[in-house]
């Protein structure tokens, strides 16, 4: 299980909770002793253009630091997807997050849709025909959903149960109902934790979700699976929540 990370993700590129100082460091501290870290290259404009319009990319470029870190994050998701395609599960520990970035607009601390850019890259290279994207962040990934709204081969699912058992049941059932696919991609947001904004899930629940995703991938897509970080804002629990997910997802 490889972690895709770049020290530049520690940079405070803007003033929002995803870019807050200390957020990445909290996760790195929880992971660095037990996982191999790999540095990504920035995504090219061509990579970004598979999802985003030129005008949107241009508007992000007007904030040079956001653009630089943003394309490095997209490059991180691409590298995670490429490793997963080759049979090595990977997790992109990146920011800014991406699931609220649509082809021509963005909001919610997102600029470029990292997971969509990664999936589209593998599709454009004809490595995969489709994907199953599970997004367990507290918030619906409107950007990802918009990006793939006309693509029947990419299935996006965001469970929304507002009780713990109900939510976990929804996640479990979505794996049982899902047919074979070429790769599974997880938008991993940790803001639904009981000590984060959503106030719902326990740390061990992320391990269960990770394990179900792993089992699904072994049964249906040759173990091809990768995750990318989305939300999660309580620095005091974020490290152990990511750790818990990876214990199930990699294991
Ligand atoms: Zn969120």
Coordinates of C-alpha atoms and ligand atoms in Angstrom, one line a residue:
X1 CA 0.0 0.0 0.0
X2 CA 1.7 3.2 -1.2
X3 CA 0.9 6.7 0.0
X4 CA 1.2 9.4 -2.7
X5 CA 2.3 12.6 -1.0
X6 CA 4.4 15.7 -1.7
X7 CA 5.8 18.1 0.9
X8 CA 4.2 21.0 -1.0
X9 CA 0.8 19.8 0.2
X10 CA 1.8 21.2 3.6
X11 CA 1.8 24.7 2.1
X12 CA -1.1 26.9 3.2
X13 CA -2.2 27.9 -0.3
X14 CA -5.4 29.7 0.8
X15 CA -7.6 30.5 3.8
X16 CA -10.0 27.6 4.1
X17 CA -10.3 24.5 6.4
X18 CA -8.8 22.2 3.8
X19 CA -5.7 24.4 3.5
X20 CA -5.3 24.9 7.2
X21 CA -1.8 24.7 8.7
X22 CA -1.1 21.4 10.4
X23 CA -3.8 19.4 8.6
X24 CA -1.5 17.3 6.4
X25 CA 1.2 17.0 9.0
X26 CA -1.4 15.3 11.4
X27 CA -2.0 12.6 8.8
X28 CA 1.7 12.2 7.8
X29 CA 2.7 11.7 11.4
X30 CA 0.1 8.9 11.7
X31 CA 1.3 7.1 8.6
X32 CA 5.0 7.8 7.9
X33 CA 6.4 5.0 10.0
X34 CA 4.4 2.2 8.4
X35 CA 3.8 3.2 4.8
X36 CA 6.0 3.9 1.8
X37 CA 5.6 7.4 0.5
X38 CA 5.9 8.3 -3.2
X39 CA 6.0 11.8 -4.7
X40 CA 3.8 12.7 -7.7
X41 CA 4.4 14.9 -10.6
X42 CA 2.0 17.8 -11.4
X43 CA -0.8 17.0 -13.8
X44 CA -0.5 18.6 -17.2
X45 CA -3.0 21.0 -18.6
X46 CA -4.0 18.2 -21.0
X47 CA -4.8 16.0 -18.0
X48 CA -6.9 18.8 -16.4
X49 CA -8.7 19.4 -19.7
X50 CA -10.1 15.9 -19.8
X51 CA -12.5 17.1 -17.1
X52 CA -12.3 20.9 -17.0
X53 CA -13.0 23.7 -19.5
X54 CA -10.1 26.0 -20.5
X55 CA -11.8 29.0 -18.9
X56 CA -12.1 27.2 -15.6
X57 CA -8.4 26.2 -15.7
X58 CA -7.5 29.8 -16.6
X59 CA -9.4 31.1 -13.6
X60 CA -7.6 28.8 -11.2
X61 CA -4.3 29.9 -12.8
X62 CA -5.0 33.4 -11.7
X63 CA -4.1 32.2 -8.2
X64 CA -0.7 30.8 -9.0
X65 CA -0.1 29.0 -5.7
X66 CA -3.5 27.3 -5.8
X67 CA -2.9 26.3 -9.4
X68 CA 0.5 24.8 -8.6
X69 CA -0.6 22.8 -5.6
X70 CA -3.9 22.0 -7.3
X71 CA -2.2 20.4 -10.3
X72 CA 0.2 18.5 -8.0
X73 CA -2.9 17.1 -6.2
X74 CA -4.4 16.0 -9.5
X75 CA -1.1 14.4 -10.4
X76 CA -1.2 12.6 -7.0
X77 CA -4.6 11.1 -7.9
X78 CA -3.3 10.1 -11.3
X79 CA -0.3 8.3 -9.8
X80 CA -2.5 6.5 -7.3
X81 CA -4.8 5.4 -10.2
X82 CA -1.9 4.2 -12.3
X83 CA -0.4 2.2 -9.4
X84 CA -3.8 0.7 -8.7
X85 CA -4.2 -0.2 -12.4
X86 CA -0.9 -2.1 -12.2
X87 CA -2.2 -4.0 -9.2
X88 CA -0.7 -1.9 -6.3
X89 CA -3.4 -0.4 -4.1
X90 CA -2.6 3.3 -3.4
X91 CA -3.9 6.3 -1.4
X92 CA -3.4 9.9 -2.6
X93 CA -2.8 12.0 0.5
X94 CA -3.4 15.3 -1.3
X95 CA -5.0 18.7 -1.1
X96 CA -6.8 20.7 -2.3
X97 CA -9.7 18.2 -2.3
X98 CA -11.6 17.8 -5.6
X99 CA -15.1 16.4 -5.4
X100 CA -16.9 19.8 -5.6
X101 CA -15.0 20.7 -8.8
X102 CA -17.3 20.5 -11.8
X103 CA -16.1 20.9 -15.4
X104 CA -16.7 24.6 -15.5
X105 CA -17.0 25.7 -11.8
X106 CA -15.9 24.8 -8.3
X107 CA -16.7 25.5 -4.7
X108 CA -16.2 23.9 -1.3
X109 CA -12.4 24.2 -1.0
X110 CA -12.0 22.3 -4.4
X111 CA -10.5 23.5 -7.7
X112 CA -9.7 20.5 -9.9
X113 CA -11.6 17.2 -9.6
X114 CA -8.7 15.0 -8.7
X115 CA -10.5 11.6 -8.8
X116 CA -12.3 12.4 -12.0
X117 CA -9.1 13.5 -13.7
X118 CA -7.4 10.2 -12.6
X119 CA -10.3 8.1 -13.8
X120 CA -10.6 10.0 -17.1
X121 CA -6.9 9.6 -17.7
X122 CA -7.0 5.8 -17.4
X123 CA -10.1 5.8 -19.7
X124 CA -8.5 8.0 -22.3
X125 CA -5.5 5.6 -22.4
X126 CA -8.0 2.7 -22.8
X127 CA -6.7 1.0 -19.7
X128 CA -10.2 0.9 -18.3
X129 CA -13.7 1.3 -19.7
X130 CA -15.4 2.4 -16.6
X131 CA -15.1 2.7 -12.8
X132 CA -17.0 2.5 -9.6
X133 CA -16.5 5.7 -7.5
X134 CA -17.6 5.5 -3.8
X135 CA -17.6 8.9 -2.1
X136 CA -18.0 8.5 1.7
X137 CA -17.3 12.2 2.5
X138 CA -20.0 14.0 4.5
X139 CA -20.8 16.1 1.4
X140 CA -22.2 15.0 -1.9
X141 CA -19.5 15.2 -4.6
X142 CA -21.5 17.3 -7.1
X143 CA -18.4 17.9 -9.2
X144 CA -17.7 14.2 -9.7
X145 CA -21.4 13.4 -10.3
X146 CA -21.6 16.3 -12.9
X147 CA -18.4 15.1 -14.6
X148 CA -19.7 11.6 -15.2
X149 CA -23.4 12.4 -15.6
X150 CA -23.3 11.3 -19.3
X151 CA -21.0 8.4 -18.8
X152 CA -22.9 5.2 -18.0
X153 CA -19.7 3.2 -17.5
X154 CA -18.7 5.3 -14.5
X155 CA -21.0 4.8 -11.5
X156 CA -20.8 7.4 -8.7
X157 CA -22.3 6.6 -5.3
X158 CA -22.6 8.8 -2.2
X159 CA -24.3 7.2 0.8
X160 CA -26.3 9.7 2.9
X161 CA -27.8 7.8 5.9
X162 CA -27.8 10.1 8.9
X163 CA -27.6 7.3 11.4
X164 CA -24.5 5.3 11.9
X165 CA -25.9 1.8 11.2
X166 CA -28.0 3.0 8.4
X167 CA -25.0 4.7 6.7
X168 CA -22.8 1.6 7.0
X169 CA -25.6 -0.6 5.8
X170 CA -26.0 1.6 2.7
X171 CA -22.2 1.3 2.0
X172 CA -22.3 -2.4 2.4
X173 CA -25.3 -2.8 0.2
X174 CA -23.8 -0.7 -2.6
X175 CA -20.9 -3.2 -2.8
X176 CA -23.3 -6.1 -2.8
X177 CA -25.4 -4.6 -5.6
X178 CA -22.5 -3.3 -7.7
X179 CA -21.6 -5.4 -10.7
X180 CA -18.0 -6.0 -12.0
X181 CA -16.0 -2.9 -13.0
X182 CA -12.5 -2.2 -14.1
X183 CA -11.3 -0.3 -11.0
X184 CA -12.7 1.1 -7.7
X185 CA -11.9 4.7 -6.7
X186 CA -12.7 6.1 -3.3
X187 CA -13.3 9.7 -2.5
X188 CA -12.3 9.4 1.1
X189 CA -13.5 12.3 3.2
X190 CA -13.4 12.0 7.0
X191 CA -15.7 14.8 7.9
X192 CA -18.5 12.4 8.9
X193 CA -16.6 11.3 11.9
X194 CA -18.2 11.6 15.4
X195 CA -15.6 14.3 16.3
X196 CA -15.7 16.1 13.0
X197 CA -18.5 18.1 11.3
X198 CA -20.8 15.2 10.6
X199 CA -20.7 13.7 14.1
X200 CA -21.6 10.2 12.9
X201 CA -19.0 7.6 12.3
X202 CA -16.5 5.9 14.6
X203 CA -12.9 5.5 13.8
X204 CA -13.2 1.8 13.3
X205 CA -16.0 2.3 10.8
X206 CA -13.4 3.6 8.3
X207 CA -11.6 0.3 8.6
X208 CA -14.8 -1.6 7.8
X209 CA -15.5 0.6 4.7
X210 CA -11.8 0.1 3.6
X211 CA -12.1 -3.7 4.0
X212 CA -15.4 -3.9 2.1
X213 CA -13.8 -1.9 -0.7
X214 CA -10.8 -4.2 -0.7
X215 CA -12.9 -7.3 -0.8
X216 CA -15.0 -5.9 -3.6
X217 CA -11.9 -5.1 -5.6
X218 CA -10.5 -8.6 -5.1
X219 CA -13.7 -10.2 -6.2
X220 CA -14.6 -7.9 -9.1
X221 CA -11.7 -5.9 -10.4
X222 CA -8.4 -7.8 -9.9
X223 CA -7.7 -5.9 -6.7
X224 CA -7.5 -2.6 -8.5
X225 CA -8.4 0.1 -6.0
X226 CA -7.2 3.5 -5.0
X227 CA -8.4 6.3 -2.7
X228 CA -8.0 10.0 -2.7
X229 CA -8.4 12.4 0.3
X230 CA -11.3 14.8 0.2
X231 CA -12.6 16.4 3.5
X232 CA -11.8 15.9 7.2
X233 CA -11.1 18.9 9.4
X234 CA -10.5 17.9 13.0
X235 CA -6.7 17.5 13.1
X236 CA -6.8 15.7 16.4
X237 CA -8.6 12.6 14.9
X238 CA -7.8 12.9 11.2
X239 CA -4.6 10.9 11.3
X240 CA -6.1 7.9 13.1
X241 CA -9.2 7.9 10.9
X242 CA -7.1 7.8 7.7
X243 CA -4.9 5.1 9.3
X244 CA -8.0 3.1 10.2
X245 CA -9.3 3.3 6.6
X246 CA -5.9 2.2 5.2
X247 CA -5.7 -0.7 7.6
X248 CA -8.8 -2.1 6.0
X249 CA -8.2 -0.9 2.4
X250 CA -4.6 -2.1 2.1
X251 CA -4.2 -4.9 4.7
Ligands
LIG1 ZN1 -16.9 17.2 3.0

